[in-house]
XYZ file of C-alpha atoms in Angstrom:
596
model
C 0.133 0.255 -0.121
C 1.242 3.208 -0.770
C 1.182 6.548 0.976
C -1.213 9.051 -1.070
C 0.308 12.245 -1.262
C -0.860 14.824 1.270
C -2.889 17.637 -0.311
C -3.464 21.371 0.907
C -3.439 24.319 -0.605
C 0.036 24.783 0.205
C 1.020 21.350 -1.675
C 2.461 19.729 1.290
C 3.855 16.119 0.234
C 5.046 13.259 1.547
C 8.699 12.687 2.104
C 10.315 10.751 -0.890
C 11.292 7.958 1.139
C 8.121 7.476 3.529
C 5.752 5.547 0.918
C 8.434 2.817 1.298
C 8.187 2.570 4.960
C 3.950 1.983 4.334
C 3.547 -1.178 3.310
C 4.350 -3.106 6.642
C 3.542 -0.378 9.209
C 3.029 2.654 10.312
C 2.790 5.412 7.618
C -0.737 6.213 7.115
C -2.621 4.597 4.336
C -4.439 7.822 3.211
C -4.429 11.134 4.194
C -5.947 14.790 3.382
C -5.202 18.015 5.522
C -7.068 21.412 5.890
C -6.129 23.937 7.242
C 14.853 25.723 24.362
C 17.888 24.460 24.817
C 18.784 20.882 26.120
C 20.677 20.422 29.554
C 19.852 16.836 30.014
C 22.273 13.982 29.511
C 21.680 10.221 28.263
C 24.121 7.098 28.604
C 24.907 7.585 24.965
C 28.628 8.303 24.599
C 29.576 9.562 21.083
C 32.742 9.231 20.002
C 34.622 11.499 17.392
C 33.056 11.471 13.822
C 35.543 10.498 11.130
C 36.709 13.688 9.528
C 34.601 13.076 6.224
C 31.867 11.518 5.230
C 32.874 8.818 2.532
C 31.137 6.990 -0.167
C 30.252 3.585 1.153
C 29.813 3.956 4.804
C 27.286 1.474 6.487
C 26.072 1.307 9.724
C 26.753 -1.397 12.219
C 25.721 -2.583 15.574
C 28.109 -4.406 17.596
C 26.894 -6.419 20.730
C 28.654 -6.840 23.947
C 27.975 -7.976 27.107
C 26.173 -4.690 29.528
C 28.782 -2.843 30.555
C 31.487 -4.273 27.940
C 31.732 -1.969 25.004
C 34.919 -0.225 26.397
C 36.890 -3.525 25.950
C 36.102 -3.796 22.192
C 35.783 -0.154 21.193
C 39.565 -0.265 20.236
C 38.795 -2.769 18.048
C 36.525 -1.319 15.997
C 38.892 1.360 14.625
C 41.491 -1.551 14.502
C 39.191 -3.229 11.806
C 38.476 -0.492 9.711
C 35.559 1.606 11.667
C 34.599 3.982 13.709
C 32.684 4.454 17.067
C 29.696 6.788 16.075
C 27.770 6.284 19.742
C 27.871 3.935 22.536
C 25.294 2.660 24.498
C 27.256 0.933 27.263
C 24.022 -0.009 29.681
C 22.771 -2.345 27.246
C 26.060 -3.329 25.573
C 25.606 -1.963 21.787
C 28.270 0.063 20.021
C 26.850 2.075 16.869
C 29.722 1.761 14.259
C 30.324 2.839 10.640
C 32.911 1.514 8.541
C 33.377 1.472 4.518
C 35.143 -1.981 4.631
C 33.154 -4.787 3.530
C 34.972 -7.120 5.770
C 34.164 -4.849 8.791
C 31.379 -7.145 10.199
C 33.426 -10.363 9.807
C 36.344 -8.821 11.349
C 34.551 -7.644 14.041
C 32.996 -11.437 15.002
C 36.120 -12.803 15.901
C 36.759 -10.196 18.672
C 37.093 -11.316 22.222
C 34.052 -9.954 24.047
C 31.855 -9.318 21.154
C 28.810 -11.209 20.738
C 26.786 -10.056 17.433
C 27.526 -7.789 14.814
C 25.003 -6.847 12.154
C 24.526 -4.376 9.236
C 21.207 -2.100 9.903
C 21.018 -1.294 6.256
C 21.846 -1.613 2.650
C 21.984 2.076 1.680
C 24.659 4.319 3.078
C 24.598 6.286 5.824
C 23.785 9.446 5.041
C 26.586 12.262 5.120
C 23.907 14.139 6.939
C 24.737 12.147 9.660
C 28.360 13.851 10.636
C 26.555 17.416 10.815
C 22.879 17.245 10.633
C 20.856 19.711 9.796
C 17.958 20.969 11.782
C 14.203 20.187 10.935
C 12.471 23.413 9.124
C 10.734 25.402 11.773
C 7.289 25.842 10.112
C 5.117 29.275 10.081
C 2.243 28.746 12.098
C -1.470 29.648 10.654
C -4.409 30.241 13.450
C -7.566 28.077 13.317
C -11.095 28.790 13.587
C -11.997 25.328 13.900
C -13.612 24.785 17.598
C -13.324 21.579 19.260
C -15.866 18.747 18.860
C -16.299 15.493 19.719
C -15.041 13.198 17.121
C -16.062 9.569 15.973
C -12.874 7.897 17.008
C -12.913 9.657 20.484
C -16.536 8.859 21.124
C -15.979 5.502 19.842
C -12.875 4.799 22.760
C -15.122 7.127 25.391
C -12.200 9.642 25.710
C -15.137 12.178 25.944
C -16.613 10.791 28.917
C -13.589 9.629 30.526
C -12.030 13.653 30.638
C -14.917 13.971 33.334
C -13.083 11.548 35.760
C -9.253 12.807 34.531
C -7.960 14.606 31.558
C -4.726 13.163 32.527
C -1.391 14.536 34.499
C 1.382 17.220 33.774
C 3.264 14.575 35.630
C 3.108 11.904 33.022
C 5.390 12.046 30.241
C 4.642 10.480 26.818
C 7.362 10.145 24.139
C 6.402 10.203 20.528
C 9.174 8.227 18.503
C 8.478 9.234 15.331
C 9.012 11.528 12.359
C 9.206 14.558 14.902
C 6.894 16.609 16.179
C 5.572 20.758 15.439
C 6.076 21.750 19.037
C 4.957 24.919 18.040
C 1.179 23.923 16.794
C -1.292 25.744 18.609
C -2.548 22.795 20.066
C 0.799 20.665 21.140
C 2.405 23.738 22.175
C 0.787 23.653 26.038
C 1.481 20.324 26.412
C 4.813 20.045 24.619
C 7.797 19.278 27.060
C 11.301 20.876 24.870
C 13.556 19.404 27.923
C 13.159 16.284 26.864
C 13.168 16.144 23.462
C 15.500 15.322 20.949
C 16.356 13.723 17.311
C 17.709 10.437 17.413
C 18.461 10.053 13.700
C 21.535 7.874 12.887
C 21.402 6.704 16.275
C 22.620 9.525 18.222
C 20.896 11.893 20.357
C 21.101 15.394 19.087
C 19.916 17.581 22.021
C 20.113 21.095 19.873
C 16.839 22.980 20.380
C 14.236 22.336 17.310
C 16.234 19.286 16.158
C 12.934 16.849 17.259
C 10.878 18.998 14.647
C 8.833 16.778 12.425
C 10.466 16.066 8.734
C 7.015 15.235 7.389
C 3.843 15.225 8.939
C 3.442 11.940 10.875
C 4.563 12.430 13.929
C 2.506 15.648 14.387
C -0.474 13.893 13.910
C 0.597 11.202 16.351
C 1.158 13.577 19.003
C -1.945 15.264 18.245
C -4.231 12.204 18.908
C -2.337 11.484 22.223
C -2.403 15.187 23.482
C -3.740 18.148 21.661
C -4.721 20.458 24.480
C -8.091 21.013 25.375
C -8.211 24.753 24.629
C -11.445 25.364 22.730
C -9.143 25.004 19.207
C -9.060 22.422 16.509
C -9.129 18.891 18.110
C -8.637 17.356 21.485
C -6.327 14.369 22.334
C -6.881 11.293 24.197
C -4.901 12.363 27.076
C -5.087 16.299 27.089
C -3.222 16.996 30.504
C -0.214 15.042 30.012
C 2.929 16.109 28.673
C 4.661 14.980 24.957
C 8.260 14.819 24.157
C 9.563 14.525 20.649
C 12.478 12.069 19.882
C 12.671 12.186 16.046
C 13.937 8.622 14.871
C 12.828 8.973 11.316
C 15.812 10.449 8.923
C 15.544 13.322 6.824
C 14.971 12.761 3.246
C 13.876 9.146 3.523
C 11.640 9.212 6.725
C 13.230 5.892 7.427
C 13.647 4.278 11.503
C 16.913 2.241 11.037
C 17.689 0.249 14.332
C 20.327 2.326 15.925
C 17.890 5.451 15.823
C 15.428 3.000 17.803
C 17.439 2.008 19.952
C 18.539 5.461 20.833
C 15.164 6.350 21.360
C 14.085 3.782 23.493
C 17.175 4.522 25.871
C 16.619 8.232 25.522
C 13.072 7.107 26.685
C 13.875 5.318 29.899
C 16.816 8.143 30.684
C 14.035 10.773 30.589
C 11.338 9.297 32.805
C 8.639 8.587 29.643
C 5.759 6.585 31.378
C 4.474 5.725 27.864
C 6.328 5.699 24.092
C 4.120 5.801 21.196
C 5.794 3.803 18.369
C 3.783 3.906 15.053
C 6.621 2.417 12.666
C 8.654 -0.728 12.159
C 12.415 -0.729 12.073
C 13.441 -0.198 8.943
C 14.677 -1.554 6.334
C 13.414 -4.961 7.251
C 9.624 -5.714 7.623
C 10.769 -8.700 9.464
C 13.899 -9.241 11.059
C 14.705 -13.369 10.580
C 17.377 -14.721 13.790
C 18.458 -16.531 11.209
C 20.132 -13.785 9.339
C 23.041 -12.675 11.250
C 22.616 -8.945 10.949
C 18.741 -9.084 11.673
C 19.590 -11.160 14.403
C 21.992 -8.352 16.036
C 18.913 -5.967 14.885
C 16.361 -7.762 17.198
C 18.940 -8.009 19.571
C 19.946 -4.689 20.293
C 16.443 -2.777 19.742
C 15.140 -5.698 22.202
C 17.796 -4.654 25.122
C 16.820 -1.006 24.125
C 13.101 -1.917 24.818
C 14.049 -4.198 27.958
C 16.085 -0.757 29.309
C 13.428 1.692 29.080
C 10.690 -0.873 30.579
C 13.099 -1.319 33.316
C 13.313 2.521 33.699
C 9.455 2.355 33.757
C 8.414 2.967 30.691
C 5.761 1.298 28.443
C 6.322 0.882 25.002
C 2.879 0.942 22.381
C 3.423 0.203 18.867
C 1.244 -0.218 15.956
C 0.762 -3.666 14.032
C 1.210 -2.712 10.461
C -0.941 -2.164 7.903
C -0.690 -4.834 5.294
C -3.674 -6.924 6.087
C -0.847 -9.553 7.089
C -1.473 -12.372 9.347
C 1.253 -11.742 11.940
C 0.514 -15.340 13.515
C 1.082 -17.027 10.431
C 4.102 -15.632 8.199
C 5.566 -17.217 5.139
C 6.919 -14.373 2.733
C 8.278 -10.862 2.799
C 8.291 -9.030 -0.726
C 8.624 -5.134 0.863
C 11.978 -5.759 1.914
C 14.702 -4.197 2.255
C 13.337 -0.741 1.932
C 16.308 1.330 1.458
C 17.355 -0.511 -1.830
C 15.888 -3.167 -3.657
C 13.063 -5.251 -2.048
C 13.039 -8.919 -2.680
C 10.777 -11.643 -1.904
C 11.607 -14.050 0.605
C 10.682 -17.161 2.578
C 10.017 -16.404 6.423
C 8.779 -17.846 9.044
C 7.146 -17.305 12.687
C 10.413 -16.785 14.258
C 10.602 -13.691 12.058
C 9.514 -10.368 14.030
C 8.166 -7.045 13.239
C 9.976 -4.680 15.322
C 9.254 -3.089 17.617
C 5.989 -4.017 17.551
C 6.408 -7.914 18.515
C 9.364 -7.531 20.991
C 8.483 -8.625 24.463
C 6.435 -6.066 26.462
C 5.264 -4.306 23.708
C 1.741 -3.761 23.324
C 0.742 -4.271 19.792
C -2.186 -2.438 18.212
C -4.563 -3.223 15.228
C -6.452 -0.539 13.962
C -10.165 -0.186 13.510
C -12.988 1.754 11.344
C -15.480 4.320 12.429
C -18.092 1.705 14.097
C -15.617 -0.852 15.302
C -14.920 -3.309 12.262
C -11.236 -4.350 12.247
C -9.654 -1.603 9.393
C -9.257 -3.161 5.985
C -5.689 -2.899 5.987
C -4.842 -3.723 9.842
C -2.463 -6.608 10.380
C -3.861 -9.037 12.737
C -2.681 -12.346 14.245
C -4.078 -14.407 17.000
C -1.447 -14.291 19.626
C -0.026 -11.207 18.599
C -2.468 -8.588 18.543
C -2.944 -7.352 22.563
C -5.744 -4.395 21.711
C -7.832 -2.545 19.226
C -8.152 0.878 18.577
C -9.462 3.792 15.907
C -7.427 4.138 13.344
C -10.066 5.043 10.092
C -10.728 3.355 7.011
C -12.101 4.952 3.896
C -13.580 8.005 4.458
C -13.489 8.083 7.777
C -10.292 9.105 8.617
C -8.846 10.235 12.187
C -8.171 13.727 12.396
C -5.573 15.533 14.273
C -2.894 18.094 14.464
C -0.477 18.313 10.721
C 2.727 21.163 10.960
C 2.191 24.926 10.716
C -1.167 24.592 12.933
C -3.029 22.867 10.215
C -5.649 19.758 10.862
C -5.889 16.939 8.565
C -7.219 12.963 8.440
C -5.084 9.827 8.188
C -5.944 6.347 7.955
C -3.434 4.031 9.567
C -2.187 1.401 12.492
C 0.070 4.505 12.832
C -3.507 6.407 14.102
C -4.571 3.705 16.145
C -1.389 3.206 18.306
C -1.377 6.801 19.784
C -4.720 6.177 20.892
C -4.148 3.349 23.301
C -0.956 4.968 24.079
C -3.193 8.257 25.447
C -5.414 5.764 27.328
C -2.006 4.159 29.029
C -1.010 7.766 29.865
C -4.705 8.511 31.587
C -3.915 4.919 33.339
C -0.691 6.171 34.563
C -2.206 9.535 35.818
C -4.789 7.909 37.629
C -2.591 5.012 39.286
C 0.802 6.804 39.500
C 2.785 3.991 41.205
C 1.800 1.709 38.280
C 4.534 -0.117 36.357
C 4.716 -0.868 33.168
C 3.165 -4.478 33.174
C 0.820 -3.199 35.391
C -0.576 -0.525 32.502
C -0.199 -3.141 30.224
C -2.276 -5.718 32.266
C -4.587 -2.593 32.593
C -5.477 -1.764 28.855
C -6.265 -5.691 29.117
C -8.905 -5.680 31.898
C -10.250 -2.396 30.605
C -10.632 -3.203 26.906
C -14.080 -4.005 26.018
C -14.546 -7.273 24.399
C -15.330 -7.803 20.385
C -16.203 -11.129 18.837
C -14.987 -12.171 15.636
C -16.673 -11.418 12.999
C -17.803 -14.243 10.067
C -13.954 -14.068 8.695
C -11.994 -17.132 8.907
C -8.639 -15.398 9.033
C -10.028 -14.378 12.998
C -9.375 -17.123 15.457
C -9.490 -16.818 19.042
C -12.254 -16.427 21.507
C -14.371 -13.516 22.533
C -12.266 -11.937 25.019
C -9.249 -12.328 22.980
C -8.503 -12.736 19.491
C -6.617 -11.895 16.499
C -8.656 -9.034 15.010
C -8.843 -7.005 18.177
C -6.568 -8.919 20.927
C -8.195 -8.565 24.350
C -10.580 -5.930 23.093
C -11.509 -2.310 22.146
C -9.724 -0.090 24.151
C -12.465 2.232 26.366
C -10.578 5.229 27.962
C -14.121 5.258 30.228
C -13.227 2.060 32.181
C -9.589 2.569 31.777
C -10.083 5.756 34.569
C -13.056 4.317 35.825
C -12.022 1.181 36.370
C -9.036 2.460 38.654
C -10.318 4.929 40.717
C -11.881 3.199 43.754
C -9.088 1.680 46.042
C -7.856 -1.863 45.592
C -9.999 -4.349 46.087
C -12.888 -2.353 46.050
C -13.900 -3.099 41.909
C -14.833 -6.531 40.894
C -15.622 -7.212 37.610
C -17.143 -10.146 35.211
C -16.435 -10.186 31.539
C -17.946 -13.416 30.632
C -20.111 -13.783 28.151
C -23.724 -15.227 29.127
C -26.762 -15.958 26.575
C -30.342 -14.701 27.083
C -32.659 -16.963 25.322
C -36.316 -16.019 24.920
C -38.629 -16.254 28.148
C -35.687 -17.613 30.261
C -33.454 -16.414 33.475
C -30.075 -16.281 33.756
C -27.355 -15.142 36.249
C -23.903 -14.061 36.343
C -21.723 -14.225 39.512
C -19.026 -11.847 41.043
C -16.965 -13.166 43.962
C -16.105 -10.354 46.448
C -13.508 -10.425 48.741
C -11.168 -8.659 50.741
C -13.793 -5.473 51.343
C -14.439 -5.152 55.227
C -18.017 -4.558 56.720
C -21.191 -4.137 54.908
C -21.679 -2.897 51.330
C -22.053 0.878 51.030
C -25.743 2.917 50.636
C -23.869 3.970 47.185
C -23.071 0.525 46.024
C -22.366 0.997 42.070
C -23.760 -1.588 39.622
C -22.130 -1.227 36.100
C -24.304 -3.298 33.771
C -23.443 -4.126 29.953
C -26.183 -6.361 28.705
C -26.788 -6.254 24.737
C -30.662 -6.854 24.073
C -32.945 -5.964 20.746
C -35.714 -4.951 23.469
C -34.802 -4.263 26.681
C -38.815 -3.752 27.593
C -38.608 -7.318 27.894
C -36.169 -7.727 30.725
C -36.247 -7.638 34.152
C -32.947 -7.121 35.591
C -31.989 -7.623 39.533
C -29.067 -7.551 41.750
C -28.735 -10.540 43.903
C -26.902 -10.029 47.377
C -24.758 -12.915 48.671
C -27.963 -13.635 51.509
C -30.534 -13.670 48.466
C -31.582 -10.348 48.760
C -33.336 -8.935 45.517
C -32.824 -5.145 44.129
C -34.352 -4.678 41.508
C -32.540 -2.446 38.619
C -34.783 -2.457 35.711
C -38.113 -3.644 34.964
C -39.467 -3.893 31.549
C -38.866 -0.419 30.716
C -37.324 1.111 27.823
C -39.572 -0.791 25.028
C -38.307 -1.595 22.015
C -34.621 0.590 23.113
C -31.426 -1.811 22.148
C -29.014 -2.644 24.736
C -28.559 -1.353 28.854
C -25.176 0.370 29.311
C -25.823 1.809 32.351
C -24.402 2.498 36.083
C -27.254 2.207 39.019
C -26.766 3.180 42.273
C -28.129 0.890 44.753
C -28.389 0.670 48.957
C -26.844 -2.642 49.818
C -26.110 -0.894 53.294
C -27.722 -3.847 54.538
C -25.518 -6.218 53.054
C -22.340 -8.270 54.172
C -19.820 -7.038 51.285
C -18.046 -10.085 51.005
C -19.685 -13.270 49.075
C -21.279 -13.908 45.684
C -23.276 -11.213 43.838
C -25.280 -11.924 41.111
C -27.084 -10.004 38.351
C -29.881 -11.792 37.467
C -31.572 -11.376 33.706
C -35.401 -12.647 33.135
C -36.459 -12.088 29.427
C -39.807 -11.900 29.178
C -41.283 -12.384 25.570
C -40.328 -14.570 22.719
C -38.216 -13.218 19.881
C -35.445 -10.384 21.481
C -32.841 -11.941 22.520
C -29.103 -11.184 23.885
C -26.696 -11.803 26.465
C -24.785 -10.325 29.784
C -21.816 -8.833 28.080
C -20.333 -7.548 31.179
C -21.082 -6.179 34.589
C -19.539 -4.755 37.310
C -19.422 -3.860 41.311
C -17.777 -0.648 42.887
C -18.005 -0.571 46.479
């Protein structure tokens, strides 16, 4: 799938190399648009660059034991290379060399575990003296904020009544860069923790983080566009966003050393969440039986693990090729920095960073919730789904220069999840990445497979939607009560004609009686709720009716009821009892919960 050019009255166009990155992820599959000096440090050590760039310069990852880079750095020069950057905490050196024998020679050096070329093209001369991205002039907008379809679909507009996010939560946008002066981004932009990681070495000059395309600015707006009455609102409009540009100018490709630099930066700078709407170029899939790609996998894996160990959760796009990631057979799109060739692959070959351990993999939905036509899928691979747009219903967000526009892609789905993760982190400041990741799954709304044989799995977890569609309201509502006071049953219970069914929840760990304001959250899917009587049954058998055949022909009961259950002991088995009193219309208990 090629990327459609962005068209505006200013005749903006997609960067020349961006379409190359599109087929297997990340770049939007369609688009249209409308109208500080750093004082931080990282664990990166940069050696003096070669005196001058030379044709044929290639980049390599030289991997040692963590803490072991200094022992082998001298061998880089003696084998015809130069050290461009060092990440000693994870045992990774980024080296440059024009020697065709550099990798094979370095593999014989004591202390070197792996060596791999990160690209099949030359390192650009710009790597040695990077030009700053353009600082676009800004256009004011007359657009006022409205609740867009993607935000209402994930109930972000309802979640904002609970929290808009904490300014202490930092979200990193690892992408093509971000227009920090955009009217909807500037209020939440964190320049102190922004940088460029293009070429694999942090560039902390003011503005190095700016967008070399449009993609990263669009992603940033979906995560955290300010709630300021202008333009659009992000999922988490109260959090801070930082830009770590990992795309290189001209090509807009995201090579492994850039991703490594970005993840290490994220860990060192306290990013609670990062969004990764890209795959690591030039390989759509990296295969461990290839020495170069094995080194790429290991280097990026270590960097991701480093970031997670420092408290950062990575969220990533699943890809835009309508490809089954659980049943890989061929790759015809790689390498995308030179001439792609068709090769046979297996499931051992992975899309990185999205298939790395610990990364939340996001599939895309269209307006209405169905799998987006382009979205990759795969049972056991997809973790969660979110709006990415499809066809005419795109995701509307920020573009450089104060502009706004629509884009479609898993690139647009991932930042919705990153935004919800930021809301979870805001309401649960002590949560670890693993706890945020678990909460995303628990609060997702189950979506069953459609009548499509490619979708395998269960209603609660399948290849199209993972653990379900992200739900911002559930995410922040479920974390509001103190631990142990919120209980939920997500198992489906079929409601047939003229039957009575029950769904149990076992409550434990709550002292004393239930409150006078016990919250009973009910999600019943039924085509005629006038047929239904719904009761809460206490552990001692006392019945509290919450719905009794009202609503006539209305579909579904999705509502939270308040019950005075102060006479009931809290601990025990509570039941939601549903009685269908007529023929023709049926349904199910989709989920229900109790909040004490």
